[in-house]
PDB file of N, CA and C in Angstrom:
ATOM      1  N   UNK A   2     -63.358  23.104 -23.119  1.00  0.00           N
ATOM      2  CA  UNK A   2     -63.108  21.693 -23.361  1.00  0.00           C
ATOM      3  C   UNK A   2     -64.121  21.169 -24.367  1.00  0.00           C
ATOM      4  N   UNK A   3     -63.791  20.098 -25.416  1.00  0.00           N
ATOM      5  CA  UNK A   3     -64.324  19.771 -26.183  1.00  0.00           C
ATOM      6  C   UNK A   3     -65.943  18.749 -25.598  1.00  0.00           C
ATOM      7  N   UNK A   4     -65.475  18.186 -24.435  1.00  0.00           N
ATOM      8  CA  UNK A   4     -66.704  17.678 -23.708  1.00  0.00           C
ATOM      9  C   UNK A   4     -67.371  18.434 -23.122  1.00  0.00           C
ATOM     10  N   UNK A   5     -67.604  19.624 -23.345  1.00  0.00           N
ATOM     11  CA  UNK A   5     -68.421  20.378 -22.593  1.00  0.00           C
ATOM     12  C   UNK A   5     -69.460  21.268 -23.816  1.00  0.00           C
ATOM     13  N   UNK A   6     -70.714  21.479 -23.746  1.00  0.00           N
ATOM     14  CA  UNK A   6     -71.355  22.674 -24.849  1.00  0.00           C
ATOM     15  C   UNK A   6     -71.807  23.626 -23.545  1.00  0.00           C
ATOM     16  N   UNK A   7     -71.708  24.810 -24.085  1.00  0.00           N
ATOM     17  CA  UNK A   7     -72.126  25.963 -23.695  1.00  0.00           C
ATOM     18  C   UNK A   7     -73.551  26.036 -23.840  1.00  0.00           C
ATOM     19  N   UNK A   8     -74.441  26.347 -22.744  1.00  0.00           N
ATOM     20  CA  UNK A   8     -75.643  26.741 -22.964  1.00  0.00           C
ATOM     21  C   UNK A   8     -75.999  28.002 -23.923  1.00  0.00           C
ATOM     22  N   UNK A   9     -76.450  27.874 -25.000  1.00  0.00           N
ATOM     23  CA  UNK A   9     -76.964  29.329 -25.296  1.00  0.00           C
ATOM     24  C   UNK A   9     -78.128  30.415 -24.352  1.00  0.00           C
ATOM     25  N   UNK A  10     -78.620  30.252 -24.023  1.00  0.00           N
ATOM     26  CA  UNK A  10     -79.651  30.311 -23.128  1.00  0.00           C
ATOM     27  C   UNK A  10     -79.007  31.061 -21.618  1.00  0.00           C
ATOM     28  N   UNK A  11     -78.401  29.580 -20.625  1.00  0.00           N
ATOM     29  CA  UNK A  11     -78.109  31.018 -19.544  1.00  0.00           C
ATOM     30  C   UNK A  11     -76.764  30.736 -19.491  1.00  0.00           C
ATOM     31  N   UNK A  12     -75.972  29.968 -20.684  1.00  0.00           N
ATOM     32  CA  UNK A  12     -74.078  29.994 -20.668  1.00  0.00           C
ATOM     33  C   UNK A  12     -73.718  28.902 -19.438  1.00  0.00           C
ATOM     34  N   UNK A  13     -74.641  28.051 -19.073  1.00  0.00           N
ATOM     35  CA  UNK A  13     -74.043  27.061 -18.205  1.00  0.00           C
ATOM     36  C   UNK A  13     -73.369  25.844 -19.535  1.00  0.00           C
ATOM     37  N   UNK A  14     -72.319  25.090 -18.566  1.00  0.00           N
ATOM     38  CA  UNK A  14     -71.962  23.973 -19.357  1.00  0.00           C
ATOM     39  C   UNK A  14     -72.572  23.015 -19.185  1.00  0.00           C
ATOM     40  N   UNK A  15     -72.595  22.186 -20.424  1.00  0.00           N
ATOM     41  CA  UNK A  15     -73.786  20.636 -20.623  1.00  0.00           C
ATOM     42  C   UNK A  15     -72.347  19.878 -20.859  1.00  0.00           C
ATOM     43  N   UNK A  16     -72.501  19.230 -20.074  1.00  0.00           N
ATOM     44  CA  UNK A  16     -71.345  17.818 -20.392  1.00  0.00           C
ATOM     45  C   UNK A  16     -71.899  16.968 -21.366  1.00  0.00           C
ATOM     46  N   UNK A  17     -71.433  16.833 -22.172  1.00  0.00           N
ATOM     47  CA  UNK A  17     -72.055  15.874 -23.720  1.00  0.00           C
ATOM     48  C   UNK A  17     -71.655  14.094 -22.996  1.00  0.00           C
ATOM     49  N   UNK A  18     -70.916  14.054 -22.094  1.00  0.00           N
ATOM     50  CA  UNK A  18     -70.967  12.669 -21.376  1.00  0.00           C
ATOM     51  C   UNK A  18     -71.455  12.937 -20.158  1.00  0.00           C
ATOM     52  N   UNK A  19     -72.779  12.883 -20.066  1.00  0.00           N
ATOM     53  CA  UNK A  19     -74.341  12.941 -19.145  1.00  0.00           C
ATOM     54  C   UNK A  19     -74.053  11.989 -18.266  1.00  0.00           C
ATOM     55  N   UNK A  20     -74.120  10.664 -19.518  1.00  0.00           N
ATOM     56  CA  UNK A  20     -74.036   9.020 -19.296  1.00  0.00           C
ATOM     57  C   UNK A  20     -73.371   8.886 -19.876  1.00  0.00           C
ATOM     58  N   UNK A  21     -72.791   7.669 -20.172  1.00  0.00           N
ATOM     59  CA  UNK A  21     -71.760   6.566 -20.515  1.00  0.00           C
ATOM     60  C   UNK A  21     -72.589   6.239 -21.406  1.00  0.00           C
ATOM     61  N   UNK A  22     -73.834   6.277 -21.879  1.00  0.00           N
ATOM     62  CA  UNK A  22     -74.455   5.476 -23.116  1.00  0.00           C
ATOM     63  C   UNK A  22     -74.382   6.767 -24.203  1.00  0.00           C
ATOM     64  N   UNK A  23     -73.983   7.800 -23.956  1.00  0.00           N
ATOM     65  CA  UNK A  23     -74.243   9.416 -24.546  1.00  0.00           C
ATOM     66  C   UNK A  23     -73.213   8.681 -25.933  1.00  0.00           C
ATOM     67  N   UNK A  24     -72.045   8.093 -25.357  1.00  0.00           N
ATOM     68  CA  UNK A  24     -70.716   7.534 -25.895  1.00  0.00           C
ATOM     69  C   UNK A  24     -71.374   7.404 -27.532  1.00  0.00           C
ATOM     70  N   UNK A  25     -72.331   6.400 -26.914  1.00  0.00           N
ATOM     71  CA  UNK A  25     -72.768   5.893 -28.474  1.00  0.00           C
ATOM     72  C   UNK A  25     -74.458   6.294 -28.622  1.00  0.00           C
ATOM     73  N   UNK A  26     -74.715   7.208 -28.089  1.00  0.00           N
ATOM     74  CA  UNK A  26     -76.004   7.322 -28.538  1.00  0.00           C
ATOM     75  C   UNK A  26     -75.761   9.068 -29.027  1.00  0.00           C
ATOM     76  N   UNK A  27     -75.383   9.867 -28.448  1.00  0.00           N
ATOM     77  CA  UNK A  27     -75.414  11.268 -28.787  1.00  0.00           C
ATOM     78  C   UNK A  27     -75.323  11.656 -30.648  1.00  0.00           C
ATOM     79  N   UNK A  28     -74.734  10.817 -30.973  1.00  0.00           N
ATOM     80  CA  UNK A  28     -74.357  10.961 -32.637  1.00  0.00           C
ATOM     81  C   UNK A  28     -76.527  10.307 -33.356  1.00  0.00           C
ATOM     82  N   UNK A  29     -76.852   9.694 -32.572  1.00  0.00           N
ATOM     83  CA  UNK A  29     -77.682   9.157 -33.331  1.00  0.00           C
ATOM     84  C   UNK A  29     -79.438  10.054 -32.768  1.00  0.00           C
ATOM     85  N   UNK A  30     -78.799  11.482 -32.079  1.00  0.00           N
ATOM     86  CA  UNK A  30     -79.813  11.976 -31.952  1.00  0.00           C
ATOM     87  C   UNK A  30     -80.437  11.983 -30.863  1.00  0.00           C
ATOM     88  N   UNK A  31     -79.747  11.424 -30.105  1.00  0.00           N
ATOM     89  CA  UNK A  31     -80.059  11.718 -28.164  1.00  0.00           C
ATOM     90  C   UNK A  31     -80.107  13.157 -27.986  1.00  0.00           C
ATOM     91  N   UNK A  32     -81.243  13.362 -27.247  1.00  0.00           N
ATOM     92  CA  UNK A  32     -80.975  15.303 -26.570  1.00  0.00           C
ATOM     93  C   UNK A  32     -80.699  15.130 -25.221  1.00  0.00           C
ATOM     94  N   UNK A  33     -79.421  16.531 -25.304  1.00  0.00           N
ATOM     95  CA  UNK A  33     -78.691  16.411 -23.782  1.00  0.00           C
ATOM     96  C   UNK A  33     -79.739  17.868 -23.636  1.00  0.00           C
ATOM     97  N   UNK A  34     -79.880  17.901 -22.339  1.00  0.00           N
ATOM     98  CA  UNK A  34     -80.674  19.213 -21.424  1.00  0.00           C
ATOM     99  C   UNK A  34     -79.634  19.664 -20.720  1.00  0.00           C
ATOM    100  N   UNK A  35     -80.103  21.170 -20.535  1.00  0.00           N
ATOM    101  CA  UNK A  35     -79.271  22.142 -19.761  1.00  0.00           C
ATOM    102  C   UNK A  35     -80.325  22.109 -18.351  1.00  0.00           C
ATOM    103  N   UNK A  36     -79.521  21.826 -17.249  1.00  0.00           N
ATOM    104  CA  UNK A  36     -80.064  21.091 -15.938  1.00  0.00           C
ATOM    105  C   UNK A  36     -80.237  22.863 -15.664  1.00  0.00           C
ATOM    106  N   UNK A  37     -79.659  23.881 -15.934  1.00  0.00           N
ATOM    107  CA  UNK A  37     -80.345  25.219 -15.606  1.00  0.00           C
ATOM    108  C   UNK A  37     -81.489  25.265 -16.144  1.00  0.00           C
ATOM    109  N   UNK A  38     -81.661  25.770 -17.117  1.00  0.00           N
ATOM    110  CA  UNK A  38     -82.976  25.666 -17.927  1.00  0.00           C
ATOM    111  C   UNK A  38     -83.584  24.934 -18.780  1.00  0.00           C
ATOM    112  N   UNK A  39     -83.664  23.937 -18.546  1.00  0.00           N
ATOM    113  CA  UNK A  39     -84.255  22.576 -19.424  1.00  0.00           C
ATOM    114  C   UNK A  39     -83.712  22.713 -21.101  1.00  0.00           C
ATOM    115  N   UNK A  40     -82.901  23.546 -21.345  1.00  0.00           N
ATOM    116  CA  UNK A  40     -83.213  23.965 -22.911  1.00  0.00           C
ATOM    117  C   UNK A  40     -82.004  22.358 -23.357  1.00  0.00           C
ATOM    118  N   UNK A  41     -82.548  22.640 -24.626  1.00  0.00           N
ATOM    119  CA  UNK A  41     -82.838  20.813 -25.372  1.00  0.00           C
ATOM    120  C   UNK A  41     -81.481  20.703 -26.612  1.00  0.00           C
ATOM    121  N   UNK A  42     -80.649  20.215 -26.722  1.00  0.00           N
ATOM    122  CA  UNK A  42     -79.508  20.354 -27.855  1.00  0.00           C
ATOM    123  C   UNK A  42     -79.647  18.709 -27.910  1.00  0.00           C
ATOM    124  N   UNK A  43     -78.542  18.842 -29.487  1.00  0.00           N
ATOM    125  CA  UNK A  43     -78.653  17.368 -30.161  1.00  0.00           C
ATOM    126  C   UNK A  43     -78.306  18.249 -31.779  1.00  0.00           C
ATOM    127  N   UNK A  44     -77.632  17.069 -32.415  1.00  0.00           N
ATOM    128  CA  UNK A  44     -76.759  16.884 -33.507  1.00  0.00           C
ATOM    129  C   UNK A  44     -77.822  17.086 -34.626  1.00  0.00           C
ATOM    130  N   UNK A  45     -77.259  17.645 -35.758  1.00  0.00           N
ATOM    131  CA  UNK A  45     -78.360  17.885 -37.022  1.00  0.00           C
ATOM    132  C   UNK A  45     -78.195  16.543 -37.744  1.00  0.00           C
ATOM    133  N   UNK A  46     -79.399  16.214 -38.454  1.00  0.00           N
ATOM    134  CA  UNK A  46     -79.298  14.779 -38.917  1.00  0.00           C
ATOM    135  C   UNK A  46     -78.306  14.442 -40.149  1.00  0.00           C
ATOM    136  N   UNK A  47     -77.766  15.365 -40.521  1.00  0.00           N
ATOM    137  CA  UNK A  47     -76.763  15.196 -41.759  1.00  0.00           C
ATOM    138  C   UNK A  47     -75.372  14.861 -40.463  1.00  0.00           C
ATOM    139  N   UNK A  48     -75.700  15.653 -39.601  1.00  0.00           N
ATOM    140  CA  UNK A  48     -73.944  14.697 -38.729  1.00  0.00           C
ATOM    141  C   UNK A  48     -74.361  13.668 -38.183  1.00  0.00           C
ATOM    142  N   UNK A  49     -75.712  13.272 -37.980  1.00  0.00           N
ATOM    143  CA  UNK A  49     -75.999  12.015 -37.305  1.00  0.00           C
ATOM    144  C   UNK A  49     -75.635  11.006 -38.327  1.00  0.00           C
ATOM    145  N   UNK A  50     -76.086  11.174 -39.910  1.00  0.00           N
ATOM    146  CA  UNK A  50     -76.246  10.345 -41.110  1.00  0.00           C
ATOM    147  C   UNK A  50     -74.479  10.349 -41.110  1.00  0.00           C
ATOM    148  N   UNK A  51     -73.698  10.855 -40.957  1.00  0.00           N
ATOM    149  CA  UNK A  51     -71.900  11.105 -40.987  1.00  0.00           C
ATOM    150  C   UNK A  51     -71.550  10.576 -40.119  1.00  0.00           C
ATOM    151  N   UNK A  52     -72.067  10.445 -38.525  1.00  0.00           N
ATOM    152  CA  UNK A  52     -71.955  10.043 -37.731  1.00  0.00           C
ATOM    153  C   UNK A  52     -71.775   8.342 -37.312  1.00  0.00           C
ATOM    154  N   UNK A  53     -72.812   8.331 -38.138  1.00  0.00           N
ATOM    155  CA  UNK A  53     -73.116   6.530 -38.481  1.00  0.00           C
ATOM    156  C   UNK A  53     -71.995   5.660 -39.668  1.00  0.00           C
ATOM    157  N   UNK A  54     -72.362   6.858 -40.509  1.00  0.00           N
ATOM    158  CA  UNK A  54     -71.290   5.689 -41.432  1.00  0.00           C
ATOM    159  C   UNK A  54     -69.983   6.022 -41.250  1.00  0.00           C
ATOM    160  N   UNK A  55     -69.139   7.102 -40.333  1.00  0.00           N
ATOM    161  CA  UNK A  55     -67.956   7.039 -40.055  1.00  0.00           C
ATOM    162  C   UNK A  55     -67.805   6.140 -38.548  1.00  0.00           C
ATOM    163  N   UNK A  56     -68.791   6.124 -37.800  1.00  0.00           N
ATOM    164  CA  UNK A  56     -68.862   4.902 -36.490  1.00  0.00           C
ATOM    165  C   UNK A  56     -68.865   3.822 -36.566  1.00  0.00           C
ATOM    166  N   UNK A  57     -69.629   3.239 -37.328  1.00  0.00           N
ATOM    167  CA  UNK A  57     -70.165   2.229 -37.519  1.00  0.00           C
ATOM    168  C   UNK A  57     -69.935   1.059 -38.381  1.00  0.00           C
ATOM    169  N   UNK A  58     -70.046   1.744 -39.767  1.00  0.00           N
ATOM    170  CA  UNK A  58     -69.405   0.708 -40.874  1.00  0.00           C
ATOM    171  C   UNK A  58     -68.210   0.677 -40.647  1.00  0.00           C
ATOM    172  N   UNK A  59     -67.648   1.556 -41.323  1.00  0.00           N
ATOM    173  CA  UNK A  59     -66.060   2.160 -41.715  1.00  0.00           C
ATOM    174  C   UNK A  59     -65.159   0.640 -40.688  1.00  0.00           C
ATOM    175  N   UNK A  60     -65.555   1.340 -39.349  1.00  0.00           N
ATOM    176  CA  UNK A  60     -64.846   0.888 -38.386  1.00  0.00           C
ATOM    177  C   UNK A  60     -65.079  -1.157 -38.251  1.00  0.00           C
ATOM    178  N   UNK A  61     -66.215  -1.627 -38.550  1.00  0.00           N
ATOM    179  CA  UNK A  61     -66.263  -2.897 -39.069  1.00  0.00           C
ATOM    180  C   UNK A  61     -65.313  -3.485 -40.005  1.00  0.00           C
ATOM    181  N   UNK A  62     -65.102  -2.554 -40.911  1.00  0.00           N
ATOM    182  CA  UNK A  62     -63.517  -2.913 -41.651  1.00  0.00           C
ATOM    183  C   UNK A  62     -62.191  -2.494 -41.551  1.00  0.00           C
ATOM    184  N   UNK A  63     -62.318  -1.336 -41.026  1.00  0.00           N
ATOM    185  CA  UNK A  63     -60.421  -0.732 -40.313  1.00  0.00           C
ATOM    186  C   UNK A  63     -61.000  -1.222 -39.523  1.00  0.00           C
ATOM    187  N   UNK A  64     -61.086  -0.809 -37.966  1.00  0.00           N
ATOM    188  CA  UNK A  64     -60.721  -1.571 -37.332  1.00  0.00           C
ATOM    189  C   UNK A  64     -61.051  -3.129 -36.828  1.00  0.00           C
ATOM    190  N   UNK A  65     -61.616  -3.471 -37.013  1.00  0.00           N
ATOM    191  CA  UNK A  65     -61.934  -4.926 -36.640  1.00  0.00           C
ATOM    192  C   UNK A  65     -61.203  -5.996 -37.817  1.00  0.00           C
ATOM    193  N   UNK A  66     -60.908  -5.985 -39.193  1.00  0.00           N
ATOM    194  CA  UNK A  66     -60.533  -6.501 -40.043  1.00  0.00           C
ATOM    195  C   UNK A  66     -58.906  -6.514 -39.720  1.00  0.00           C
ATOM    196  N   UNK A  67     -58.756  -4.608 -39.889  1.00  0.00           N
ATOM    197  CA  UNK A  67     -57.265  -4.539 -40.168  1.00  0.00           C
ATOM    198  C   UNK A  67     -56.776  -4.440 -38.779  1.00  0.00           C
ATOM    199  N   UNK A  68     -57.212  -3.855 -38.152  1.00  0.00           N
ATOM    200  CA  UNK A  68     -56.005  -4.048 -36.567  1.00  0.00           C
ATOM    201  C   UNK A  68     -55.854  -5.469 -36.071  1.00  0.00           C
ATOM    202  N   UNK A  69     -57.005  -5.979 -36.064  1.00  0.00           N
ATOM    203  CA  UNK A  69     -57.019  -7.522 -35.788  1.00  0.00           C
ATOM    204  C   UNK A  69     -55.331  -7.847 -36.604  1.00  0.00           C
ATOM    205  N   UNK A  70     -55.711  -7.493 -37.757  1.00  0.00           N
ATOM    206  CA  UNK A  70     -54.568  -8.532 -39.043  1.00  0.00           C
ATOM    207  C   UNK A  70     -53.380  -7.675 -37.979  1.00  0.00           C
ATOM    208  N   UNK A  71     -53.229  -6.971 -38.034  1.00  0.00           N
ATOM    209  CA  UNK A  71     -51.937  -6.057 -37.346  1.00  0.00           C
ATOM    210  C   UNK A  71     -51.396  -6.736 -35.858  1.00  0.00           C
ATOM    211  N   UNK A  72     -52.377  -6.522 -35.061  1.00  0.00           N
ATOM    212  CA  UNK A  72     -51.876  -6.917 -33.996  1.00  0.00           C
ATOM    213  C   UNK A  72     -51.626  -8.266 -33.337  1.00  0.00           C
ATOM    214  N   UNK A  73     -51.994  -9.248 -34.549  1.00  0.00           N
ATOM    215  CA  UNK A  73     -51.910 -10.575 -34.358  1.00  0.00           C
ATOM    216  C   UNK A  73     -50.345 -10.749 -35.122  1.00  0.00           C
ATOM    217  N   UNK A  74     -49.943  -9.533 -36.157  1.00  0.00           N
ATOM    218  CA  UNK A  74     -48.768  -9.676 -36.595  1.00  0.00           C
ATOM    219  C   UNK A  74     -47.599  -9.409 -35.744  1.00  0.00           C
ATOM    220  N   UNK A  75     -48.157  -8.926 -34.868  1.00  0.00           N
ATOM    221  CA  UNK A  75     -47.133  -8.086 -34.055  1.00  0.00           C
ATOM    222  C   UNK A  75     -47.116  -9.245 -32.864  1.00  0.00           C
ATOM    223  N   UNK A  76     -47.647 -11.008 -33.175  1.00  0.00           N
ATOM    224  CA  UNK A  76     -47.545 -11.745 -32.171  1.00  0.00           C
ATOM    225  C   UNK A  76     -48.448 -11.496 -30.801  1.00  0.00           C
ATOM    226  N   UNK A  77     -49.365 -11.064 -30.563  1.00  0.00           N
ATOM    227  CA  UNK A  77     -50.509 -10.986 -29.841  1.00  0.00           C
ATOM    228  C   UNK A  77     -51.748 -11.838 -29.820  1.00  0.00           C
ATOM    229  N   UNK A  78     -51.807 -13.033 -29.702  1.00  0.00           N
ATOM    230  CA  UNK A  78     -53.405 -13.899 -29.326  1.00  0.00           C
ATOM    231  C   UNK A  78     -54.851 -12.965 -30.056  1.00  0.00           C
ATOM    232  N   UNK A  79     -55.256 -13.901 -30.747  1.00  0.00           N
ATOM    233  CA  UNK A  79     -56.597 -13.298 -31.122  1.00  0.00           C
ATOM    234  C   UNK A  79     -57.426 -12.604 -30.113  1.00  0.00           C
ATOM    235  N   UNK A  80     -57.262 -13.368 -28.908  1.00  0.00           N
ATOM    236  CA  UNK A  80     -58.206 -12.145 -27.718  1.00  0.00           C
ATOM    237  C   UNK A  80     -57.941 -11.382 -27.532  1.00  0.00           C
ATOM    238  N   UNK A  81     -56.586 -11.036 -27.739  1.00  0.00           N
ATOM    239  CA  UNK A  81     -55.841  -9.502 -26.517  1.00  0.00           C
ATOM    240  C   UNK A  81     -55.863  -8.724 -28.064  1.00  0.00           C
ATOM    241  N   UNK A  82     -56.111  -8.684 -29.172  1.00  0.00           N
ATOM    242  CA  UNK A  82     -55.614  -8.537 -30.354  1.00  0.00           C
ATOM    243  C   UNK A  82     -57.234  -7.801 -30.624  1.00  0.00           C
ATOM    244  N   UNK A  83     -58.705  -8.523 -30.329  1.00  0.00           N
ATOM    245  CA  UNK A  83     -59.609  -8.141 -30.053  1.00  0.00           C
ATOM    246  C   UNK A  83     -59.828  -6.858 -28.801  1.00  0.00           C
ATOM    247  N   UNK A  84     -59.775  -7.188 -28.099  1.00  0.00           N
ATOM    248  CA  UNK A  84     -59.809  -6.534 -26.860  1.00  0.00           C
ATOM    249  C   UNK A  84     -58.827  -5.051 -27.148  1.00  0.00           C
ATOM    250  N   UNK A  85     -57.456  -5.168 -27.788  1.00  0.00           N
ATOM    251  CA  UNK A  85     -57.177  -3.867 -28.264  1.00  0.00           C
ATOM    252  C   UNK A  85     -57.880  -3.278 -29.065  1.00  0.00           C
ATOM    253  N   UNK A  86     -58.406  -3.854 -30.096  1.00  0.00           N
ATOM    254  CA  UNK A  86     -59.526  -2.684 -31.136  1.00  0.00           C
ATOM    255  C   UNK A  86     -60.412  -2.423 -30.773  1.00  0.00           C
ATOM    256  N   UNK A  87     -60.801  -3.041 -29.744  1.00  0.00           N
ATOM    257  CA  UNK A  87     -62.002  -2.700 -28.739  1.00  0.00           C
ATOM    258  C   UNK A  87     -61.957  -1.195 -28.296  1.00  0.00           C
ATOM    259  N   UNK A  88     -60.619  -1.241 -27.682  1.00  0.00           N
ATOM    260  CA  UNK A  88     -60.409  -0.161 -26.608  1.00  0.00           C
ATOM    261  C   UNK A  88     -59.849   1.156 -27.641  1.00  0.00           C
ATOM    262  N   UNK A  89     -59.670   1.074 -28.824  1.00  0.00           N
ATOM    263  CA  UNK A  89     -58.891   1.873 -29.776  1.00  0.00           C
ATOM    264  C   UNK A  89     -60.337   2.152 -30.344  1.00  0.00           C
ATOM    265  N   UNK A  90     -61.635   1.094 -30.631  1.00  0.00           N
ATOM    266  CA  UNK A  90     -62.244   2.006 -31.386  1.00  0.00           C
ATOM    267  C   UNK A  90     -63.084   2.552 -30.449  1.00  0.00           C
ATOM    268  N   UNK A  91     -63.255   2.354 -29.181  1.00  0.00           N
ATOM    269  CA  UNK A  91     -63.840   3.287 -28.662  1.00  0.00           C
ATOM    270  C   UNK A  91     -63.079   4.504 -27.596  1.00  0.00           C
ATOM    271  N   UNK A  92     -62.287   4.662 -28.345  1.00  0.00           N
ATOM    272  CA  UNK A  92     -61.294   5.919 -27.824  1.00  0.00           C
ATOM    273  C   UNK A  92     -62.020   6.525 -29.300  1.00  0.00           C
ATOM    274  N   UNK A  93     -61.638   6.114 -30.544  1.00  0.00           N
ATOM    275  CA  UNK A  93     -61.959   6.580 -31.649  1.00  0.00           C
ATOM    276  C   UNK A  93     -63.311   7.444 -31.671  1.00  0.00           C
ATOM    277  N   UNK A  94     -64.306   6.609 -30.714  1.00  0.00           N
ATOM    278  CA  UNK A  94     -66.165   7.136 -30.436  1.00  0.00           C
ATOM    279  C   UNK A  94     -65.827   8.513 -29.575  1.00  0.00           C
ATOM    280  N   UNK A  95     -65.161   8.143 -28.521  1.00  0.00           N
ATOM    281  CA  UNK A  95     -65.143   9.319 -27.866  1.00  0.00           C
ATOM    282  C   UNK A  95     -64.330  10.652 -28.933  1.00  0.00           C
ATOM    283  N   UNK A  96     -63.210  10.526 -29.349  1.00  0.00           N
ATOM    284  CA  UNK A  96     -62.613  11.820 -30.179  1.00  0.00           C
ATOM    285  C   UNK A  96     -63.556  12.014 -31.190  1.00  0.00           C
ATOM    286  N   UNK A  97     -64.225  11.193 -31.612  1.00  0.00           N
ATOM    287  CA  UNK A  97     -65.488  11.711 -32.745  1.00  0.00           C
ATOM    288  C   UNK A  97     -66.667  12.848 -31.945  1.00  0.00           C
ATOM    289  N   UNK A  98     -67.034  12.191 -30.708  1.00  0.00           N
ATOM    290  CA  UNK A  98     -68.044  12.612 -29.911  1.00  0.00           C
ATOM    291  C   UNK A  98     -67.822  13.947 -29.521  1.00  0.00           C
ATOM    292  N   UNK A  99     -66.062  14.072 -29.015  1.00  0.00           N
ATOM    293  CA  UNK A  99     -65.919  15.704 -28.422  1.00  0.00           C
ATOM    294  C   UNK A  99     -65.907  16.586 -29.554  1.00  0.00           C
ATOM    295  N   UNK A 100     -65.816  16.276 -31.031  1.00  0.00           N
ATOM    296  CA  UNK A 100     -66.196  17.690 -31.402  1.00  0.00           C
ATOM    297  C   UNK A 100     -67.235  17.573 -32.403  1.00  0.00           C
ATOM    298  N   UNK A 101     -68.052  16.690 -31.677  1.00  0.00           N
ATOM    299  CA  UNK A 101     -69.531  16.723 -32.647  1.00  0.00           C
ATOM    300  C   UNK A 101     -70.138  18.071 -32.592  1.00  0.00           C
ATOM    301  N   UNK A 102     -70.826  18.796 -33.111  1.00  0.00           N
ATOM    302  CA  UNK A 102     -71.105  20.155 -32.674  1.00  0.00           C
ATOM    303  C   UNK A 102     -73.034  19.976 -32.440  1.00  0.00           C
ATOM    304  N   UNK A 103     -72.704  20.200 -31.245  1.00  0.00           N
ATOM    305  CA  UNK A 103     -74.659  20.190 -30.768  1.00  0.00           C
ATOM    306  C   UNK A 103     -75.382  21.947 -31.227  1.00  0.00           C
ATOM    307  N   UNK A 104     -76.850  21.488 -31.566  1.00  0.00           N
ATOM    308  CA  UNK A 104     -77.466  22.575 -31.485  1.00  0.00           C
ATOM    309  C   UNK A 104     -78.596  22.882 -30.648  1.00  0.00           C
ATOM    310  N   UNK A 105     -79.240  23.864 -30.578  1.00  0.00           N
ATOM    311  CA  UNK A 105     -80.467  23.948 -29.800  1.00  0.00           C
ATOM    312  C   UNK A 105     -82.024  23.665 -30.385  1.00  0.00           C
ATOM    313  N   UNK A 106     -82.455  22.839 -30.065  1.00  0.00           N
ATOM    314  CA  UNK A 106     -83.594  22.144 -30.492  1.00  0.00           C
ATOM    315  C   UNK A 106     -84.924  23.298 -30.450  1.00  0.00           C
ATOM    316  N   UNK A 107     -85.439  23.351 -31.328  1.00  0.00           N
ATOM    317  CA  UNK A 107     -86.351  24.705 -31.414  1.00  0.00           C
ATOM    318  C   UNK A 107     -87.641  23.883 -31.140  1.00  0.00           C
ATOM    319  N   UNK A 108     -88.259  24.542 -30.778  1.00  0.00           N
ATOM    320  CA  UNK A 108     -89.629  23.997 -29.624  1.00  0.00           C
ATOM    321  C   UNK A 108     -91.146  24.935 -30.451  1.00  0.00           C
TER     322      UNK A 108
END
């Protein structure tokens, strides 16, 4: 499964959603631990730097600009119209998140 990394070390699985804050912090360089052997993973900073400006900006203008314009066309209230790009761009965080590819942090 894409939410899961393989330990290199002793091959246990690390759930990349630890926490619920992993959602939006794992891209920016959070280290998840392998609860077998403490060993340390986290994203190289060129996917963190990719990470950000495909999370972050991008999505300030698709989605918040243009779905807004969309789903208010489609006769939906500015709140519920909000509240959908809400829930769309963070479906969007999570499918980014499962195939971020973690590495092992060298010590």
């Amino acid at each position: 499964m894409f939410l899961y990394k393989k330990c290199e070390v002793c091959g246990n699985k690390i759930n990349k959603l630890q926490s619920i804050w992993n959602l939006y912090l794992i891209g920016y360089g959070r280290v998840l631990y392998c609860k077998n052997c403490n060993a340390k993973y986290k994203v190289s900073q060129i996917i963190s730097f990719l990470y950000m400006m495909l999370t972050d900006f991008m999505p300030i203008l698709l989605f918040f600009l243009i779905m807004l314009n969309f789903f208010e066309k489609l006769g939906f209230s500015s709140d519920v119209a909000l509240l959908f790009s809400i829930i769309i761009y963070t479906i969007f965080k999570l499918c980014v998140l499962a195939i971020m590819p973690l590495h092992k942090v060298k010590e």
